[in-house]
Amino acid sequence: MGGGVGYTMNKKVLTVSLILVLSVLVILVGGQIYFSSKVMPYTFIEDEDISFTSKKELKDYIKTTLDKLNNQVIEVKLKEETKEFTFNEMGVFFKEGGIEDKIKNEQKNFISKIPSLLKKEKRNYYFEVELKEEIFDSFIENNIEIVVKESEDVTLEFENNKVKIVGGVEGEKVDLNRFKEELKDIAVKRTHKIKIPTMVIAPRLDYKYFEEVVEKHYSKPIKKASNAKFIRKNKEFQVVEEVFGLELDKDKLFKELQEAIRENKKEIDIPVKEIIPEVTREDMEKIVKEINHLRGSYTTYFNSGQVDRSHNVRLAGKSINGTILAPGEVFDYNRTTGRRTKSNGYREAIVISGGEFVMGMGGGVCQTSSTLYNAAVLADLEIVERHQHGLAVSYLPLSRDAAVSWGYQNLRFKNNTNNYIYIETITGSNYITFNIYGEKKDVEVIIESEKLETISPPKIIVKDNTLPEGEEKVTKSGQNGYRSQAWKIVKKDGKIISRERLSKDYYKPTNRVVNVGTKVVESSEK
C-alpha cells in the first residue's frame, strides 16, 4: 500500500515538471517567433527607446531620425555675428551605418539574449558622422570670410651681421582645420551651437620687398673668395693659397625671418654660407709642377736716354707680367696693355705713322709687343695675329717685329699646349725680356730672318735759296727699305722636323732729302 502511494506521487511530480518544461519551451519558441518581427526590449537608437517596434516602423524611424539630424539647424558664431546652417549645408552627414542590420543580427538568437533582458541591459545605437570635404569647402567659400583681419607687412633693417624686424601687425583668420574637427565633434555630441575658431596671421614678409632690400645690402659677397694662384718671385714659382669667401644665405634668411615673425622675434643673425673657390692650393701645386719649364725667352735693348720711350716700353711690359693663359686661351696684347693714353700712364715718344717717324702717344710699345712675339714663337705657341711695321726697326732683325696700334693692329697668340702658360716680364735700365713658362717642350725652335731685297731710299732734291748756287746739303739721310721673310725652324734631337714661313714682309724706304743751293753769289772781281 505504501509503495503505491509513492509511485503516484512521483508520477505527479514528473507530470508537473514536464508541463513546466513544455511551458518554458513554448515561451522561448514563442519569443523567438515574436521578436523575429519586433525589436527586443531595451533597444535604443540615439537614446530613444524603440522596443517592440516592427521592422517597417524601425526602417521609417531610422529614416526620419536621419533626416531630422541632417537638417538640424546649428548656430554658427564668428566673432559677434551669428548665422544658422544645417549640418548638411556645412558638409556634415549622418549615416545609418548598418544599425538596422545590427539590430536584426542581435535578435537572431533570442534565447541567448534572455539573461541580458532579465538584467534590463540597454543596447543603444548611434548614427555615424561623415564630413564631406568638397561640400565643406564650398560652404566656406560662399558663406564665411576666411580673413577676419588683414595683417600688415614688416620691414627690415640690416646692421652689421644682424637684421631687425620692424613694424608689422598681426591679423586673424578662420582656422579651417580646427573648424572641421570641432564641427564633427558637435555632430558626434549632437549639440547645436558652434563658435568658429580663428588663428593669428603673423605679419607678412613680402618676398619681392625682401629680394629688393637684400639686393641693396648684399649684392656683393660679405667676403670675396679667390682661387689659389701662382706667382713668380725670386726666380721660382710660388703658390698663393685659396681664400674661402662668405655670402648671405638668402633662402635660409627668408625662412628664418618667417619663423622669427611667427615667434614675434625682433632681431636675428644674418645666416651666411661659404663660397668655395674653384681652384685649391692642391690643384695649383699640380699645375705649377707641370708648367715649371721655360718654353721661350727673348730680349731686346733700347736707349735708356730716350726717357719717355723707355718708360712706355717698361709700362707695357709691366701690364703683361704675370699673365696666365689657360689651355686654348688667346692672349690679346691691346686688351692686356690698355689704350695708350695719358690717363693710363703713357707718354709721347717716336712712333711710325704714315711711313714716317713722328711723335705720338705710346711710342715704344711696339718694341714690347715685338719682343713678346719672338718669345711666343720660340715657345712654340700658335700665332693668331701679327703685323709688320711700315718701316724697318733697329731693335730686331727683319720680319721679326710685331706692330700694334689701338683698334687697328694687334698681337694675339694662342696657348695651344695642354697646360697653363705663364708670362714673365723682366726689365732693366736698357732692356726688356719676356720668359714664357709652361709644360716641357721636346723640340727646339729657331727663328731665321732672311733679307730678300734692299731698296735704296729715293733721292728728293729741294731747291734752297739760302745755299750758294750748286752747293748740296743732306737734310734727311733716308732709310733703306727691304723685302724679307722669317722662318720658324723646329728641331728634334738635333734634326729639322719642320720649316714654316712665319711672314713675308715689305718695309718701305724713307726718302733721302738733299737741299741744292740756288743763291747766286756775286763775284768780288772787277
Coordinates of N, CA and C in Angstrom, one line a residue, residues 143-301:
N143 N 30.0 81.3 -47.7 CA 29.4 81.9 -46.5 C 30.3 82.5 -45.5
I144 N 31.6 82.1 -45.5 CA 32.5 82.6 -44.4 C 33.6 83.4 -45.0
E145 N 33.9 84.5 -44.4 CA 35.1 85.3 -44.8 C 36.3 84.7 -44.0
I146 N 37.2 84.1 -44.8 CA 38.3 83.5 -44.1 C 39.2 84.4 -43.3
V147 N 39.5 85.6 -43.9 CA 40.3 86.6 -43.2 C 39.4 87.5 -42.4
V148 N 39.6 87.4 -41.1 CA 38.8 88.3 -40.2 C 39.5 89.7 -40.1
K149 N 40.8 89.7 -40.1 CA 41.6 90.9 -40.0 C 42.9 90.8 -40.8
E150 N 43.1 91.7 -41.7 CA 44.3 91.6 -42.5 C 45.6 91.9 -41.7
S151 N 46.7 91.3 -42.0 CA 47.9 91.6 -41.3 C 48.6 92.7 -42.1
E152 N 49.6 93.3 -41.5 CA 50.4 94.3 -42.1 C 51.8 93.9 -42.2
D153 N 52.5 94.2 -43.4 CA 53.8 93.7 -43.7 C 54.9 94.3 -42.7
V154 N 55.9 93.5 -42.5 CA 57.1 94.0 -41.7 C 58.1 94.7 -42.7
T155 N 59.0 95.5 -42.2 CA 60.1 95.9 -43.0 C 61.4 95.5 -42.2
L156 N 62.5 95.5 -43.0 CA 63.8 95.0 -42.4 C 64.8 96.1 -42.4
E157 N 65.7 96.0 -41.3 CA 66.8 96.9 -41.2 C 68.0 96.1 -41.0
F158 N 69.0 96.3 -41.8 CA 70.3 95.5 -41.7 C 71.3 96.3 -41.0
E159 N 72.0 95.7 -40.1 CA 73.0 96.4 -39.3 C 74.1 95.4 -38.9
N160 N 75.3 95.6 -39.4 CA 76.4 94.6 -39.1 C 76.0 93.2 -39.6
N161 N 76.0 92.3 -38.6 CA 75.7 90.9 -39.0 C 74.3 90.5 -38.5
K162 N 73.4 91.5 -38.3 CA 72.1 91.2 -37.8 C 71.0 91.9 -38.7
V163 N 69.8 91.4 -38.6 CA 68.7 92.1 -39.3 C 67.6 92.3 -38.3
K164 N 67.1 93.5 -38.3 CA 66.0 93.8 -37.4 C 64.6 93.7 -38.1
I165 N 63.6 93.2 -37.4 CA 62.3 93.1 -38.0 C 61.5 94.3 -37.4
V166 N 61.0 95.1 -38.3 CA 60.4 96.4 -37.9 C 58.9 96.4 -38.3
G167 N 58.1 96.9 -37.4 CA 56.7 97.1 -37.7 C 55.9 95.8 -37.9
G168 N 54.9 95.8 -38.7 CA 54.1 94.6 -38.9 C 53.0 94.5 -37.9
V169 N 51.8 94.2 -38.3 CA 50.6 94.0 -37.4 C 50.0 92.6 -37.6
E170 N 49.7 91.9 -36.5 CA 49.1 90.6 -36.7 C 47.7 90.7 -37.2
G171 N 47.3 89.7 -38.0 CA 46.0 89.6 -38.5 C 45.3 88.4 -37.9
E172 N 44.1 88.1 -38.3 CA 43.3 87.0 -37.8 C 42.6 86.3 -38.9
K173 N 42.5 85.0 -38.9 CA 41.8 84.3 -40.0 C 41.1 83.0 -39.4
V174 N 40.1 82.5 -40.1 CA 39.5 81.2 -39.6 C 40.5 80.1 -39.7
D175 N 40.5 79.3 -38.6 CA 41.3 78.1 -38.5 C 40.5 77.0 -39.1
L176 N 40.6 76.7 -40.4 CA 39.8 75.7 -41.1 C 39.9 74.3 -40.5
N177 N 41.1 73.9 -40.2 CA 41.3 72.6 -39.7 C 40.6 72.3 -38.4
R178 N 40.8 73.3 -37.5 CA 40.1 73.2 -36.2 C 38.6 73.3 -36.4
F179 N 38.1 74.1 -37.3 CA 36.7 74.3 -37.5 C 36.1 72.9 -38.0
K180 N 36.8 72.2 -38.9 CA 36.3 70.9 -39.3 C 36.2 69.9 -38.2
E181 N 37.3 69.9 -37.4 CA 37.3 69.0 -36.2 C 36.2 69.3 -35.2
E182 N 36.0 70.6 -34.9 CA 35.0 70.9 -33.9 C 33.6 70.7 -34.5
L183 N 33.4 70.9 -35.8 CA 32.2 70.6 -36.5 C 31.8 69.2 -36.3
K184 N 32.7 68.3 -36.6 CA 32.5 66.9 -36.5 C 32.2 66.5 -35.0
D185 N 32.9 67.2 -34.1 CA 32.7 66.9 -32.7 C 31.3 67.3 -32.2
I186 N 30.8 68.4 -32.6 CA 29.4 68.8 -32.2 C 28.4 67.9 -32.8
A187 N 28.7 67.4 -34.0 CA 27.8 66.4 -34.6 C 27.8 65.1 -33.8
V188 N 28.9 64.7 -33.4 CA 29.0 63.4 -32.6 C 28.3 63.6 -31.3
K189 N 28.5 64.8 -30.7 CA 27.8 65.1 -29.4 C 26.4 65.5 -29.5
R190 N 25.9 65.8 -30.8 CA 24.6 66.1 -31.1 C 24.2 67.5 -30.4
T191 N 25.2 68.4 -30.4 CA 24.9 69.7 -29.9 C 24.6 70.6 -31.1
H192 N 24.1 71.8 -30.8 CA 23.5 72.7 -31.8 C 24.1 74.0 -31.9
K193 N 25.3 74.2 -31.3 CA 26.0 75.5 -31.4 C 27.5 75.3 -31.6
I194 N 28.1 76.3 -32.4 CA 29.5 76.2 -32.6 C 30.0 77.6 -32.8
K195 N 31.2 77.8 -32.2 CA 31.9 79.1 -32.4 C 33.1 78.8 -33.4
I196 N 33.1 79.5 -34.5 CA 34.2 79.2 -35.4 C 35.5 79.6 -34.8
P197 N 36.5 78.7 -34.8 CA 37.8 79.0 -34.2 C 38.6 79.8 -35.2
T198 N 39.4 80.7 -34.7 CA 40.3 81.5 -35.5 C 41.7 81.4 -35.1
M199 N 42.6 81.8 -35.9 CA 44.0 81.8 -35.6 C 44.7 83.1 -36.0
V200 N 45.9 83.3 -35.4 CA 46.6 84.6 -35.7 C 47.3 84.4 -37.0
I201 N 47.3 85.5 -37.8 CA 48.1 85.6 -39.0 C 49.3 86.5 -38.7
A202 N 50.4 85.9 -38.7 CA 51.7 86.6 -38.4 C 51.8 87.7 -39.4
P203 N 52.5 88.9 -39.1 CA 52.8 89.9 -40.1 C 53.5 89.3 -41.2
R204 N 53.2 89.7 -42.4 CA 53.8 89.1 -43.6 C 55.1 89.8 -44.0
L205 N 56.0 89.0 -44.6 CA 57.2 89.5 -45.2 C 57.1 89.3 -46.7
D206 N 56.9 90.4 -47.4 CA 56.7 90.4 -48.8 C 58.0 89.9 -49.5
Y207 N 57.9 88.9 -50.4 CA 59.1 88.3 -50.9 C 59.8 89.3 -51.9
K208 N 59.0 90.0 -52.7 CA 59.6 91.0 -53.6 C 60.3 92.1 -52.9
Y209 N 59.7 92.6 -51.8 CA 60.4 93.6 -51.0 C 61.7 93.0 -50.4
F210 N 61.6 91.7 -49.9 CA 62.7 91.0 -49.3 C 63.9 91.0 -50.3
E211 N 63.6 90.6 -51.6 CA 64.6 90.5 -52.6 C 65.3 91.8 -52.9
E212 N 64.4 92.9 -52.9 CA 65.0 94.2 -53.2 C 65.9 94.7 -52.1
V213 N 65.5 94.5 -50.8 CA 66.3 95.0 -49.7 C 67.6 94.2 -49.6
V214 N 67.5 92.9 -49.9 CA 68.7 92.0 -49.8 C 69.7 92.4 -50.9
E215 N 69.1 92.7 -52.1 CA 70.0 93.1 -53.2 C 70.7 94.4 -52.9
K216 N 70.0 95.3 -52.2 CA 70.6 96.6 -51.9 C 71.7 96.5 -50.9
H217 N 71.6 95.6 -49.9 CA 72.6 95.5 -48.9 C 73.6 94.3 -49.2
Y218 N 73.2 93.3 -49.9 CA 74.1 92.2 -50.1 C 74.3 91.8 -51.6
S219 N 74.4 92.8 -52.5 CA 74.6 92.5 -53.9 C 76.0 91.9 -54.1
K220 N 76.9 92.1 -53.2 CA 78.3 91.6 -53.3 C 78.5 90.7 -52.1
P221 N 79.4 89.7 -52.3 CA 79.7 88.8 -51.1 C 80.2 89.6 -49.9
I222 N 79.9 89.0 -48.7 CA 80.4 89.6 -47.5 C 82.0 89.5 -47.5
K223 N 82.5 88.5 -48.0 CA 83.9 88.3 -48.1 C 84.2 87.6 -49.4
K224 N 85.0 88.2 -50.3 CA 85.2 87.6 -51.6 C 86.1 86.3 -51.5
A225 N 85.7 85.4 -52.3 CA 86.6 84.2 -52.4 C 87.6 84.4 -53.5
S226 N 88.7 83.8 -53.4 CA 89.7 83.8 -54.5 C 90.3 82.5 -54.7
N227 N 90.5 82.1 -55.9 CA 91.2 80.9 -56.2 C 92.6 80.9 -55.8
A228 N 93.2 79.7 -55.6 CA 94.6 79.6 -55.4 C 95.3 80.1 -56.7
K229 N 96.4 80.7 -56.6 CA 97.1 81.1 -57.8 C 98.6 81.0 -57.6
F230 N 99.3 81.2 -58.7 CA 100.8 81.1 -58.5 C 101.4 82.4 -59.0
I231 N 102.5 82.8 -58.4 CA 103.3 83.9 -58.9 C 104.7 83.5 -59.1
R232 N 105.5 84.3 -59.7 CA 106.9 84.0 -59.9 C 107.7 85.1 -59.1
K233 N 108.4 84.6 -58.2 CA 109.2 85.5 -57.3 C 110.5 84.9 -57.0
N234 N 111.5 85.7 -57.0 CA 112.9 85.2 -56.7 C 113.2 84.0 -57.6
K235 N 112.9 84.2 -58.9 CA 113.2 83.2 -60.0 C 112.6 81.8 -59.7
E236 N 111.5 81.8 -59.0 CA 110.8 80.5 -58.8 C 109.3 80.7 -58.6
F237 N 108.5 79.7 -59.0 CA 107.0 79.8 -58.8 C 106.7 79.6 -57.3
Q238 N 105.7 80.4 -56.9 CA 105.2 80.2 -55.5 C 103.7 80.2 -55.6
V239 N 103.1 79.2 -54.8 CA 101.6 79.1 -54.8 C 101.0 80.0 -53.7
V240 N 100.0 80.7 -54.1 CA 99.3 81.6 -53.1 C 98.0 80.8 -52.8
E241 N 97.8 80.5 -51.6 CA 96.6 79.7 -51.1 C 95.3 80.4 -51.5
E242 N 94.3 79.5 -51.7 CA 93.0 80.0 -52.0 C 92.4 80.7 -50.7
V243 N 91.4 81.5 -51.0 CA 90.7 82.2 -49.9 C 89.2 81.8 -50.0
F244 N 88.7 81.3 -48.9 CA 87.2 81.0 -48.8 C 86.4 82.3 -48.6
G245 N 85.4 82.4 -49.3 CA 84.6 83.6 -49.1 C 83.3 83.4 -48.3
L246 N 82.6 84.4 -48.1 CA 81.3 84.3 -47.4 C 80.2 85.1 -48.1
E247 N 79.0 84.6 -48.2 CA 78.0 85.3 -48.8 C 76.7 85.1 -48.0
L248 N 75.7 86.0 -48.1 CA 74.5 85.8 -47.5 C 73.7 84.6 -48.0
D249 N 73.2 83.8 -47.1 CA 72.4 82.6 -47.5 C 70.9 83.2 -47.6
K250 N 70.6 83.6 -48.8 CA 69.3 84.3 -49.0 C 68.1 83.4 -48.6
D251 N 68.1 82.2 -49.1 CA 67.0 81.2 -48.9 C 66.8 81.0 -47.4
K252 N 67.9 80.8 -46.7 CA 67.9 80.5 -45.2 C 67.4 81.7 -44.5
L253 N 67.9 82.9 -44.9 CA 67.4 84.1 -44.3 C 65.9 84.3 -44.4
F254 N 65.4 84.1 -45.5 CA 63.9 84.3 -45.7 C 63.2 83.3 -44.8
K255 N 63.6 82.1 -44.7 CA 63.0 81.0 -43.9 C 63.1 81.4 -42.4
E256 N 64.2 81.8 -42.0 CA 64.4 82.2 -40.6 C 63.7 83.5 -40.2
L257 N 63.5 84.4 -41.2 CA 62.7 85.6 -40.9 C 61.3 85.2 -40.7
Q258 N 60.8 84.3 -41.5 CA 59.4 83.9 -41.4 C 59.1 83.3 -40.0
E259 N 60.1 82.4 -39.6 CA 59.9 81.8 -38.3 C 60.0 82.8 -37.2
A260 N 60.9 83.8 -37.3 CA 61.1 84.8 -36.3 C 59.8 85.7 -36.2
I261 N 59.2 86.0 -37.4 CA 57.9 86.8 -37.3 C 56.8 86.0 -36.6
R262 N 56.7 84.7 -36.9 CA 55.7 83.9 -36.3 C 55.9 83.8 -34.7
E263 N 57.2 83.8 -34.3 CA 57.5 83.7 -32.9 C 57.7 85.1 -32.3
N264 N 57.4 86.2 -33.0 CA 57.4 87.5 -32.5 C 58.8 88.0 -32.1
K265 N 59.8 87.5 -32.8 CA 61.2 87.9 -32.5 C 61.4 89.2 -33.3
K266 N 62.3 90.0 -32.8 CA 62.5 91.3 -33.4 C 63.9 91.4 -34.1
E267 N 64.7 90.4 -33.9 CA 66.1 90.5 -34.5 C 66.7 89.1 -34.6
I268 N 67.3 88.9 -35.7 CA 68.0 87.6 -35.9 C 69.4 87.8 -36.5
D269 N 70.3 86.8 -36.4 CA 71.6 86.9 -37.0 C 71.5 86.6 -38.5
I270 N 72.4 87.3 -39.3 CA 72.4 87.0 -40.7 C 73.0 85.7 -41.0
P271 N 72.3 84.8 -41.6 CA 72.9 83.4 -41.9 C 73.8 83.6 -43.2
V272 N 74.9 83.0 -43.1 CA 75.9 83.0 -44.2 C 76.2 81.6 -44.7
K273 N 76.7 81.6 -45.9 CA 77.3 80.3 -46.4 C 78.6 80.5 -47.1
E274 N 79.4 79.5 -47.1 CA 80.8 79.6 -47.5 C 80.8 79.6 -49.1
I275 N 81.6 80.5 -49.6 CA 81.9 80.4 -51.1 C 83.2 79.6 -51.2
I276 N 83.1 78.5 -51.9 CA 84.2 77.6 -52.1 C 84.9 77.9 -53.4
P277 N 86.2 78.3 -53.3 CA 87.0 78.6 -54.5 C 87.0 77.4 -55.5
E278 N 87.1 77.7 -56.7 CA 87.1 76.6 -57.7 C 88.5 75.9 -57.8
V279 N 89.5 76.7 -57.5 CA 90.9 76.2 -57.6 C 91.5 76.2 -56.2
T280 N 92.0 75.1 -55.7 CA 92.6 75.0 -54.4 C 94.1 75.0 -54.5
R281 N 94.7 75.1 -53.4 CA 96.2 75.1 -53.4 C 96.7 73.8 -54.0
E282 N 96.0 72.7 -53.6 CA 96.5 71.4 -54.1 C 96.4 71.4 -55.6
D283 N 95.3 71.9 -56.2 CA 95.2 72.0 -57.7 C 96.3 72.8 -58.3
M284 N 96.6 74.0 -57.7 CA 97.6 74.8 -58.2 C 99.0 74.3 -58.1
E285 N 99.3 73.6 -57.0 CA 100.6 72.9 -56.9 C 100.8 71.9 -58.0
K286 N 99.8 71.2 -58.4 CA 99.9 70.3 -59.5 C 100.2 71.0 -60.8
I287 N 99.5 72.1 -61.0 CA 99.7 72.9 -62.2 C 101.1 73.5 -62.3
V288 N 101.6 74.0 -61.2 CA 102.9 74.6 -61.1 C 104.0 73.6 -61.4
K289 N 103.8 72.4 -60.8 CA 104.8 71.4 -61.0 C 104.9 71.0 -62.5
E290 N 103.8 71.1 -63.2 CA 103.7 70.7 -64.6 C 104.2 71.8 -65.6
I291 N 104.1 73.1 -65.2 CA 104.5 74.2 -66.1 C 105.8 74.9 -65.7
N292 N 106.5 74.3 -64.8 CA 107.7 75.0 -64.3 C 108.9 74.7 -65.3
H293 N 108.6 75.0 -66.6 CA 109.6 74.8 -67.6 C 109.7 76.1 -68.5
L294 N 110.9 76.6 -68.8 CA 111.0 77.7 -69.7 C 110.8 77.3 -71.1
R295 N 109.8 77.7 -71.8 CA 109.5 77.3 -73.2 C 110.1 78.2 -74.2
G296 N 110.1 79.5 -73.8 CA 110.7 80.5 -74.8 C 111.1 81.8 -74.1
S297 N 112.2 82.4 -74.5 CA 112.6 83.7 -73.9 C 113.3 84.5 -75.0
Y298 N 113.0 85.9 -74.9 CA 113.7 86.8 -75.8 C 113.9 88.1 -75.2
T299 N 115.0 88.8 -75.6 CA 115.4 90.1 -75.1 C 115.7 91.1 -76.2
T300 N 115.2 92.3 -76.0 CA 115.6 93.4 -76.9 C 116.1 94.5 -76.1
Y301 N 116.9 95.4 -76.7 CA 117.5 96.5 -76.0 C 117.0 97.9 -76.5

